Every structure is written in C-alpha cells, then in structure tokens.
Short mmCIF file of C-alpha atoms in Angstrom, two decimals:
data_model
loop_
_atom_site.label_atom_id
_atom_site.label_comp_id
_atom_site.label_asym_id
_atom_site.label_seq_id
_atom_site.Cartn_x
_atom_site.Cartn_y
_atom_site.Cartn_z
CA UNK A 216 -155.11 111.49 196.72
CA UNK A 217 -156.74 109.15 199.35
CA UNK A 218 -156.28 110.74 202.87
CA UNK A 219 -153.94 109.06 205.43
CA UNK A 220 -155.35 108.59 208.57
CA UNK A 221 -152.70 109.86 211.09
CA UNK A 222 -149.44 111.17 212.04
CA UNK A 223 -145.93 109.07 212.90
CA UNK A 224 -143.70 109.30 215.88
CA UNK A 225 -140.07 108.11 215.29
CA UNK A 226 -137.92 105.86 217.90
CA UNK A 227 -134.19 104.15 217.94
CA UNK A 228 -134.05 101.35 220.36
CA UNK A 229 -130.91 99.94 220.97
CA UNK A 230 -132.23 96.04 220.59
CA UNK A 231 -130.77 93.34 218.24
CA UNK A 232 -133.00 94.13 215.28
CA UNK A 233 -132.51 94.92 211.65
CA UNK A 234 -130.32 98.24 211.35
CA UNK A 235 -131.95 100.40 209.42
CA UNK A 236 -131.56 104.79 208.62
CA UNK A 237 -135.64 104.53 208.43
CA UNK A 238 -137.12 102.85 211.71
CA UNK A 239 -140.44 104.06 213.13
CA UNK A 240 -143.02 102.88 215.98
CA UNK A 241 -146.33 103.45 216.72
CA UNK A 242 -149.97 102.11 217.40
CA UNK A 243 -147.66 98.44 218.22
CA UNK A 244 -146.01 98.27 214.92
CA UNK A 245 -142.19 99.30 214.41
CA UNK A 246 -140.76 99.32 211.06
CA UNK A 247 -137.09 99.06 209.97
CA UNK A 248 -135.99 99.86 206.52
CA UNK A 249 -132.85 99.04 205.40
CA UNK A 250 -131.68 101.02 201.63
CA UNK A 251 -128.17 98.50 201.97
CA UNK A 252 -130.53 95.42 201.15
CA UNK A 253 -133.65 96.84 200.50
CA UNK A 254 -135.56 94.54 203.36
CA UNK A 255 -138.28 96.17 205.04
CA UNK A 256 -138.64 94.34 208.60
CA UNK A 257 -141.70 94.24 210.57
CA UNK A 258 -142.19 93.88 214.43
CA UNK A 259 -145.15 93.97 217.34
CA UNK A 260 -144.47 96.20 219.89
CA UNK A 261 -147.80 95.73 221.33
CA UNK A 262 -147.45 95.08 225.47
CA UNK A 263 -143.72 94.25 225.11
CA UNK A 264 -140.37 96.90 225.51
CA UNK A 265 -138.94 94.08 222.80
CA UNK A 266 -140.16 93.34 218.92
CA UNK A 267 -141.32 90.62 218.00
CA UNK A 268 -140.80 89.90 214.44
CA UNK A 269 -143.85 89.54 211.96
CA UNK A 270 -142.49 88.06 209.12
CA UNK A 271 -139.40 85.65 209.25
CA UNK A 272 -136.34 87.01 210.17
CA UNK A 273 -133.17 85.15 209.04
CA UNK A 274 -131.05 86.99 207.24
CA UNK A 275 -132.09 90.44 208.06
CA UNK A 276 -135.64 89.95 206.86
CA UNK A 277 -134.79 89.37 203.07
CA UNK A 278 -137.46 86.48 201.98
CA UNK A 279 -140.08 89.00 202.18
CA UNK A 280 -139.71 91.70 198.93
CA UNK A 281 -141.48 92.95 196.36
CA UNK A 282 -141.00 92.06 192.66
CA UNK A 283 -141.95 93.95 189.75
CA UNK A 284 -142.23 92.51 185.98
CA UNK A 285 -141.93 95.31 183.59
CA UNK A 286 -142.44 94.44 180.05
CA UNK A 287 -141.32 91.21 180.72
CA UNK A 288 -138.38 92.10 182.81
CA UNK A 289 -138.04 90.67 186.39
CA UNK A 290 -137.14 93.25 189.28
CA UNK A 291 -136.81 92.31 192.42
CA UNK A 292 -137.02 95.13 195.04
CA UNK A 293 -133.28 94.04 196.71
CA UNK A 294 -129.80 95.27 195.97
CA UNK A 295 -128.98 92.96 193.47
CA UNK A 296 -131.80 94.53 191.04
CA UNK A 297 -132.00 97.97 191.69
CA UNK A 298 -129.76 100.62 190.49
CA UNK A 299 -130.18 103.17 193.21
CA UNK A 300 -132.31 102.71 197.36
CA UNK A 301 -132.82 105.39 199.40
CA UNK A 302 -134.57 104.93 203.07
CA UNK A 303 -136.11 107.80 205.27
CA UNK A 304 -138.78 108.65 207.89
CA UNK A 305 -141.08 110.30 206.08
CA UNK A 306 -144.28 112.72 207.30
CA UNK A 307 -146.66 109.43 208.32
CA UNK A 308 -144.37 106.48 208.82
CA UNK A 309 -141.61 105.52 206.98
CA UNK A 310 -140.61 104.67 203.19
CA UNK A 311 -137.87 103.28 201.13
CA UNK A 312 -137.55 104.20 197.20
CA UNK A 313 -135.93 102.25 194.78
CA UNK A 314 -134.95 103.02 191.01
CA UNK A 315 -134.96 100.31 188.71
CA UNK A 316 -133.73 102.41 185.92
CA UNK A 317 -133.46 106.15 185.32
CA UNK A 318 -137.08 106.70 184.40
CA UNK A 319 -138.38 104.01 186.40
CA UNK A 320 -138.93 103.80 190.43
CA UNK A 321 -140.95 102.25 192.68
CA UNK A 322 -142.19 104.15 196.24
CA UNK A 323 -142.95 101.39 199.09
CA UNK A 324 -144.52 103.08 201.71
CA UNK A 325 -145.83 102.07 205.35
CA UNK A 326 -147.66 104.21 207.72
CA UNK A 327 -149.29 103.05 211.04
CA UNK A 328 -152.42 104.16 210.97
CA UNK A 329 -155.85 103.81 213.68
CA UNK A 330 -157.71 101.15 213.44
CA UNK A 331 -160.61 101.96 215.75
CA UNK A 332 -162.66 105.07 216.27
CA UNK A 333 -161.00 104.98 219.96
CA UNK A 334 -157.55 104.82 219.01
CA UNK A 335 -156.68 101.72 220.87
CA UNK A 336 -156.20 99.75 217.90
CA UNK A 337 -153.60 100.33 214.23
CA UNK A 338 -153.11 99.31 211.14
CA UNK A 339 -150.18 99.31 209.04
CA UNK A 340 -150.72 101.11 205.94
CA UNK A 341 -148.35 99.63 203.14
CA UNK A 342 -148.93 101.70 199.55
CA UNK A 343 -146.51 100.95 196.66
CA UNK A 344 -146.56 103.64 193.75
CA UNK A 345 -144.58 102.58 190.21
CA UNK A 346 -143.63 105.76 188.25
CA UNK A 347 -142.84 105.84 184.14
CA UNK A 348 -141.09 109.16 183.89
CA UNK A 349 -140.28 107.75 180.21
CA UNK A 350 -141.89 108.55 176.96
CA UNK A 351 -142.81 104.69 176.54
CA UNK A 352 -146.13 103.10 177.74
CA UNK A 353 -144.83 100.03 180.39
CA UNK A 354 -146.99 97.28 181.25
CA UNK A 355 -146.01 96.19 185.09
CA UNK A 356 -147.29 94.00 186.99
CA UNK A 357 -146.71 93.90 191.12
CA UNK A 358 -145.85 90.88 193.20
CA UNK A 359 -145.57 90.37 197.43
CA UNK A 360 -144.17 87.81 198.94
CA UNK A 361 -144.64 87.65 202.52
CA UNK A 362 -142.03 85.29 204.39
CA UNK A 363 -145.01 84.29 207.06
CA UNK A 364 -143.73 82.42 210.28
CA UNK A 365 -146.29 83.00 212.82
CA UNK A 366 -148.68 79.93 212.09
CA UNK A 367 -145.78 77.42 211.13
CA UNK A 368 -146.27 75.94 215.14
CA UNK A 369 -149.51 75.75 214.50
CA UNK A 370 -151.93 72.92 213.53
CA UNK A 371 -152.50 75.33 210.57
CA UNK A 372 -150.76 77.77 208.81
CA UNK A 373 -153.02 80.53 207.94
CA UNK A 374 -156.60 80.83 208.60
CA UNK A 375 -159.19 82.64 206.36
CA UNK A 376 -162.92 84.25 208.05
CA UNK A 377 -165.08 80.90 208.42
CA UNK A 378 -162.26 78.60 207.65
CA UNK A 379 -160.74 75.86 210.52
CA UNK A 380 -157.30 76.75 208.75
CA UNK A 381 -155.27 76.70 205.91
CA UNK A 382 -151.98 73.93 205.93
CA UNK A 383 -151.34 72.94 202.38
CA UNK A 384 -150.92 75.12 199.11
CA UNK A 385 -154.05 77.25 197.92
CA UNK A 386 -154.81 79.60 195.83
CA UNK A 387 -157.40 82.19 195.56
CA UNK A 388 -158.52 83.92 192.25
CA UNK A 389 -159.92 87.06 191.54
CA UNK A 390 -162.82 87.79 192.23
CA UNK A 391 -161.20 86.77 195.72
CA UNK A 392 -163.31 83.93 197.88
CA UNK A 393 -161.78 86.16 201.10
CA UNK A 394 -161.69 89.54 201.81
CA UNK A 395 -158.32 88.57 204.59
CA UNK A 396 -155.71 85.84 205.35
CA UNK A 397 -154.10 85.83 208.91
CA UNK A 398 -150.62 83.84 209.69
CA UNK A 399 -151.18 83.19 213.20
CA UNK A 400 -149.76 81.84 216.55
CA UNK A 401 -150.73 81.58 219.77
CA UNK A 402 -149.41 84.64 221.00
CA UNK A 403 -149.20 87.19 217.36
CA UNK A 404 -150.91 87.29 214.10
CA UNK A 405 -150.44 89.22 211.34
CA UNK A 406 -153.84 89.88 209.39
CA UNK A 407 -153.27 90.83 205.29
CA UNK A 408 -156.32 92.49 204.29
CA UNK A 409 -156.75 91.94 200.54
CA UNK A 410 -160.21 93.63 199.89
CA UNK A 411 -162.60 96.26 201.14
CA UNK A 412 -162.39 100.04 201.07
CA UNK A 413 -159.43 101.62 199.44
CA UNK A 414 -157.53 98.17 199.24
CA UNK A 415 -156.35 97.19 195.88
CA UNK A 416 -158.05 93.67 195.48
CA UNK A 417 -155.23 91.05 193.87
CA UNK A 418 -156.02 89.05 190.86
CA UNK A 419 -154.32 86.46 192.65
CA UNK A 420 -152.77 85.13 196.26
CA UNK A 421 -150.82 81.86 196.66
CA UNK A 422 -150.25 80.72 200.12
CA UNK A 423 -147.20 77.83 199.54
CA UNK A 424 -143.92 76.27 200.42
CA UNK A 425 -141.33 79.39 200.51
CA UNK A 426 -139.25 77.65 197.99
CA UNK A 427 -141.88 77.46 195.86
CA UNK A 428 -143.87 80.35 194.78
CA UNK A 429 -140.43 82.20 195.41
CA UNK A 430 -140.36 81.65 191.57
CA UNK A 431 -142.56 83.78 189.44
CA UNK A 432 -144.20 81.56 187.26
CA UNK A 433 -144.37 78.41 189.60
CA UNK A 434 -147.75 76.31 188.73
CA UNK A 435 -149.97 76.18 191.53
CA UNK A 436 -150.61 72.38 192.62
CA UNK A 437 -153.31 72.77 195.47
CA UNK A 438 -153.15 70.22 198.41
CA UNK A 439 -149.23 70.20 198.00
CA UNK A 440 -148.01 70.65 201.78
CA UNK A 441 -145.40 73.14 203.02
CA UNK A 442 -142.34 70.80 202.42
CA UNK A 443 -139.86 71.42 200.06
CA UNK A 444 -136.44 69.15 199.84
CA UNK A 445 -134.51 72.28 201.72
CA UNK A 446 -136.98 73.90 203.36
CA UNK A 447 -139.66 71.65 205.51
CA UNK A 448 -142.74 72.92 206.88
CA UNK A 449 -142.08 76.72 205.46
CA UNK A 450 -144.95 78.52 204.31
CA UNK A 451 -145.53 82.21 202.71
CA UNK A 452 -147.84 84.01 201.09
CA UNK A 453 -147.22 85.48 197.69
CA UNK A 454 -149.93 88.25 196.09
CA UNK A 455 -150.38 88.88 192.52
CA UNK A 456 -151.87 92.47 191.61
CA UNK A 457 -153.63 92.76 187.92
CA UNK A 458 -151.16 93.78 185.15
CA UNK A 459 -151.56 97.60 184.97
CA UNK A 460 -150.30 99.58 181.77
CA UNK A 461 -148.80 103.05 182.49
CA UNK A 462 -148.75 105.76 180.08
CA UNK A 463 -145.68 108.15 180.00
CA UNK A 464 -145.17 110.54 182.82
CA UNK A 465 -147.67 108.49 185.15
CA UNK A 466 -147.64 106.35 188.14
CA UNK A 467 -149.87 103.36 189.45
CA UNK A 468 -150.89 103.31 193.18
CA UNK A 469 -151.19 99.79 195.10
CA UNK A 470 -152.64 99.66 198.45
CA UNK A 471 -153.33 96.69 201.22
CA UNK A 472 -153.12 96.75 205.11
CA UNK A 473 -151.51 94.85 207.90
CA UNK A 474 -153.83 94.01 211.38
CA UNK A 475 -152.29 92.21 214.14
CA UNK A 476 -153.58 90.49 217.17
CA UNK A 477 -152.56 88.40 220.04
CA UNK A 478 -152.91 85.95 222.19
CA UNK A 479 -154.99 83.47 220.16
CA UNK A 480 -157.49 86.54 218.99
CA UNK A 481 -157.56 87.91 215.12
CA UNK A 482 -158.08 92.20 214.71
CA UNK A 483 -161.82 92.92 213.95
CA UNK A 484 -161.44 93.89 210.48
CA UNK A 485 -164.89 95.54 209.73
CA UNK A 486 -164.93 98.49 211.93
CA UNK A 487 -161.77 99.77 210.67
CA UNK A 488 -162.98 98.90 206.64
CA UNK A 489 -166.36 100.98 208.03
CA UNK A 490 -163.63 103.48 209.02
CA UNK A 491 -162.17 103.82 205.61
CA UNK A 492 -164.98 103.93 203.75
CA UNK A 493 -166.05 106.76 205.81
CA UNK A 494 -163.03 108.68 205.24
CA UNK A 495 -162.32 107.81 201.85
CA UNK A 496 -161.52 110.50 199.21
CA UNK A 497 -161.30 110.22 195.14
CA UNK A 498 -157.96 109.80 193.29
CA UNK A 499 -156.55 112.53 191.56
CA UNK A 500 -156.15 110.84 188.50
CA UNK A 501 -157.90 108.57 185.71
CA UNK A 502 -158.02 104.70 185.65
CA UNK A 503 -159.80 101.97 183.95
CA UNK A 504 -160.22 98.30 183.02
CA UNK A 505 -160.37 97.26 179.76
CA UNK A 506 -161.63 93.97 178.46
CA UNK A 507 -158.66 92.05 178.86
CA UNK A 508 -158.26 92.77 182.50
CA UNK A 509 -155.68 94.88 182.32
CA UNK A 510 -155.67 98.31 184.64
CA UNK A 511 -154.89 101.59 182.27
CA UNK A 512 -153.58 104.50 184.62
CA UNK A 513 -153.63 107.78 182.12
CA UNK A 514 -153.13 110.81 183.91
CA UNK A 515 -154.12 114.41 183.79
CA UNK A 516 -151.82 115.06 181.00
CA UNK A 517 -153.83 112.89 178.39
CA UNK A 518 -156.93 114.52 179.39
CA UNK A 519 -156.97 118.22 177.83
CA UNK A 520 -157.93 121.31 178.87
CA UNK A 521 -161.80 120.24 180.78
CA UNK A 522 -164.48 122.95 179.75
CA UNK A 523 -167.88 122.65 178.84
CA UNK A 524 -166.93 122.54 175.24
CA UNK A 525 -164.86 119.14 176.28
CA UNK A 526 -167.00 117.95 178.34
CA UNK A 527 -169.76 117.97 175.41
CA UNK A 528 -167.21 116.44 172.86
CA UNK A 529 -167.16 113.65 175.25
CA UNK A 530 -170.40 113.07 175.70
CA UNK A 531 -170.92 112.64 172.27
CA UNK A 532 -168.19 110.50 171.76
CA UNK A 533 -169.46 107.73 174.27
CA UNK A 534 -172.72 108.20 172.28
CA UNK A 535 -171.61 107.60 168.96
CA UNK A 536 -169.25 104.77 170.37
CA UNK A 537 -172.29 103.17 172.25
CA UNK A 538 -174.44 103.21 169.07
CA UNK A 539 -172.12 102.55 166.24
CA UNK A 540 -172.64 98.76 165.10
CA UNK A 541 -168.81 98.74 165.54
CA UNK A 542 -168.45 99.24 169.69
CA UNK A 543 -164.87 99.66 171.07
CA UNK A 544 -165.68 98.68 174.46
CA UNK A 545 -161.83 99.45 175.64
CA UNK A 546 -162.16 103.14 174.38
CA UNK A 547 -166.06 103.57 175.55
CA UNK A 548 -164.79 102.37 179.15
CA UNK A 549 -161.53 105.00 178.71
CA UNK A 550 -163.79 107.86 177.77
CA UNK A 551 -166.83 106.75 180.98
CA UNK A 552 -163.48 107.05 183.73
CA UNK A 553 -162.76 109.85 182.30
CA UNK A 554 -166.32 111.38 182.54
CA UNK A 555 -166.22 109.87 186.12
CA UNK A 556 -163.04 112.37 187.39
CA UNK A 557 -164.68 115.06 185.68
CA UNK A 558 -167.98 115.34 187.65
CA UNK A 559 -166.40 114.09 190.57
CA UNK A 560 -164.03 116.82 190.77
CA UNK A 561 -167.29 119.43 189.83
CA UNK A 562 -168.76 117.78 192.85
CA UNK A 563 -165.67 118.22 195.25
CA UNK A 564 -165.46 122.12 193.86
CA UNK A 565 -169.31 122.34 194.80
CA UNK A 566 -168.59 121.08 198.36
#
C-alpha cells in the first residue's frame, strides 16, 4: 500500500460546528464526521482558535457527498442510501465507513498530511476504497461533489494554474487540461488537486450551478452561469472517476488531495507533488485498463501461486497473444500488469 505521510492528533472544541464522534485537527485542517448523516465537514484552522468552513455549510454540511453507481444503481453516501455508517478517529486522521449492502462498503478516509519538507505546510489526504466481498464482478463508478463557497464573492468562482478565473459552467475531460482547481476568496482557498503523483486522475470534473450537476446524468452546457431558478449564483464542483470493474473479494482505491491558502495566495502545489513522488511506494495489488477505458482491479487471489514455472507460463502467454493474427489486447494488457507486480515485488524483496 502507498505510505501515508504522517501521524494525527485528535481535539474536541466546544465551538458551534458540525457534531460529530470522529473530529480531528492538525497541520490547519479539522475534520468532523458525522455517521447520523454521513456529512463529512471541513474547516481551516490555520491562524484562527475558530473554523472556518471549507465547503458550504447549511445544513450540517450535506451538499457535499459522495455517490457511487454500482451496476447501474445510484448510492449516495448519506443516510437515506446506506444501510449501516460508522465514524471513528482512526491511526492518521479520521474516517467514516458506510455499507451499501452486506457485501458492499465504501471506506472514505482523510488524513492531514505535510505538505512541505519543513513541516509548515499540510495537505488533506482524502482516499475512498469500494470493497466487493461478493462472488459477483461489480462495475462502480465514483462521483464527488464538492459544495464550494469560497469564490462565490468573488469576481470568479474558481481559478485554474494560468487561468484569470473560472465563473460559468466548464468542464474538463480526461486527459485533464489542469492538474488543480482552487475555490477561492480573499481570505481561504481550498485547492483540489486532480493529478500528479499518487492522485487518481478523473475522467471527468464539472464545475456548475449546485442544482445542476447535483443530478448524475445532467448534460454539460458550457458558458451556462451559476444561476439556477432556486439557487442564484451557487457553484460546486462535481468529479467523475473512470468506471472501474471489481472482481469478487477485491477493492478499488481512489485518491485526491485538499491544499489551502489564505489571504489572496494559492498552496504551491509542486513541492509537495515532488514530495510524493519521492515517497511513493507500489500497490499491493493488480490493475489495468482495458480498451474501453474501463479500470479492472483483480487481486492477489486471481493470480496463482508466482514461481518461476508461472512466471514462464506468462511470458509465453503475452508472446503467443502478441503474435497470434487474432490479438486480445484486453487480456495481453491483463497478463503485462500482472507481469508488472511480479518483478516489482522481486525488486522490493531485492532491496
């Protein structure tokens, strides 16, 4: 698994913010979880005794959440669509875990972590792991959306690196035009890095009137401003993660960070990517793409017992596959990830 970067250190402050059994602070972030609702709410503690929300707060922090479609089912991360929540402090920060059915769950997970070889600057850590304890192959696919409020006083909205500032609906594809999108004010921002390092890149972010990307499936109509009949001048930000198809008994692992600044001045993002990338260890387990776009997430399970009788049946498979007139190019891909984990875990036993 990748390594996280630090420890946590766990406070209760008696201020008017979201109750919550999981509530941590560190490095200027504090996070409240609340298993009741499922809202996760997110302040800045940096230079102030009182948080200062990050995302919108009315009604305890609910129009941010994650949504999950599974199989063409809808779940969204909140009471009314989860069985079962459970919130707690855990080892680096703190997480909340919700079951969407007996053999599915989903971990959200967010852990302060340094952003700067010095220490004087953190970044908030947010993983999401789906797990298929079933005996069924699931196709998911992972939504955010972030309730942003910061840049709504703004002449803009959000701003992107080289851009004078975002303040009507866009969208950006995959292979994203922008490795980070900022909502920001004149006195907090809240940086979403989308791309670098260990981040798991989108295949899709929609920055929009609240009311509309709420819904799934909502076409995109660039240009259209931040007005809705209900809800005027109310942006968010809502990221799409490729569809990833889980065998049995495996889970998929999401990851992005949070950077925050102040008074007028974005985080520098590239030392703490440099950072990262520095530190950055190999997943225990074996992924790929396949042609349609869709991630595969297989598992130690479907690999075998590895010796150097398996490891030569392999080999010969990707040749035969790569010079038979009939290529499978979603199997050759399967069987060159799994090659990948193999030597990469020689190498890490050779270290």
């Amino acid at each position: 698994m990748r390594r996280l970067l630090t420890g946590i250190c766990a406070a209760v402050l008696s201020l008017p913010v979201l109750a919550a059994p999981a509530d941590v602070s560190r490095g200027g972030f504090r996070v409240a979880l609340n298993d009741k609702t499922g809202a996760f709410a997110l302040y800045s503690m940096l230079e102030t005794a009182r948080p200062v929300p990050l995302l919108a707060s009315y009604d305890n922090f609910s129009g941010s959440y994650f949504s999950l479609l599974v199989n063409g089912s809808l779940y969204q991360l909140n009471r009314n669509a989860v069985s079962d929540m459970a919130a707690r402090v855990s080892a680096g920060g703190a997480e909340m875990q919700y079951a969407l059915t007996d053999d599915l769950s989903v971990l959200l997970s967010f852990v302060p972590v340094p952003a700067s070889l010095d220490g004087a600057l953190y970044a908030l850590c947010v993983d999401i792991m789906v797990e298929n304890r079933s005996d069924e192959v699931r196709e998911i696919e992972l939504r955010c959306l972030l309730d942003t409020y910061l840049g709504e006083n703004t002449a803009h909205h959000f701003i992107t690196p080289g851009s004078m500032g975002i303040s009507s609906e866009t969208q950006f594809s995959a292979p994203l035009e922008t490795p980070w999108i900022a909502s920001a004010g004149t006195e907090r921002s809240l940086l979403v890095l989308l791309s670098g390092a260990d981040v798991t890149e989108p295949r899709q972010v929609v920055l929009g009137n609240k009311d509309f990307i709420a819904r799934w499936k909502e076409p995109v109509r660039e240009g259209r401003p931040f007005d809705a009949l209900q809800s005027y001048n109310n942006s968010a930000m809502a990221i799409y993660w490729p569809v990833t198809v889980l065998n049995p008994q495996t889970q998929s692992h999401t990851r992005f960070y949070l950077l925050q600044g102040k008074n007028g001045v974005l985080p520098d993002v590239q030392p703490f990517l440099d950072m990262i990338a520095a530190s950055e260890s190999a997943d225990e387990q074996l992924s790929y793409t396949d042609s349609q776009g869709r991630t595969h997430v297989l598992g130690i399970a479907d690999m075998g017992s590895v010796d150097l009788q398996y490891l030569r049946d392999l080999l010969d498979r990707i040749q035969i596959l790569e010079t038979s007139g009939a290529l499978d190019r979603d199997e050759t891909l399967k069987l060159i990830a799994e090659l990948d984990m193999i030597l990469e875990r020689i190498r890490r036993q050779q270290e």
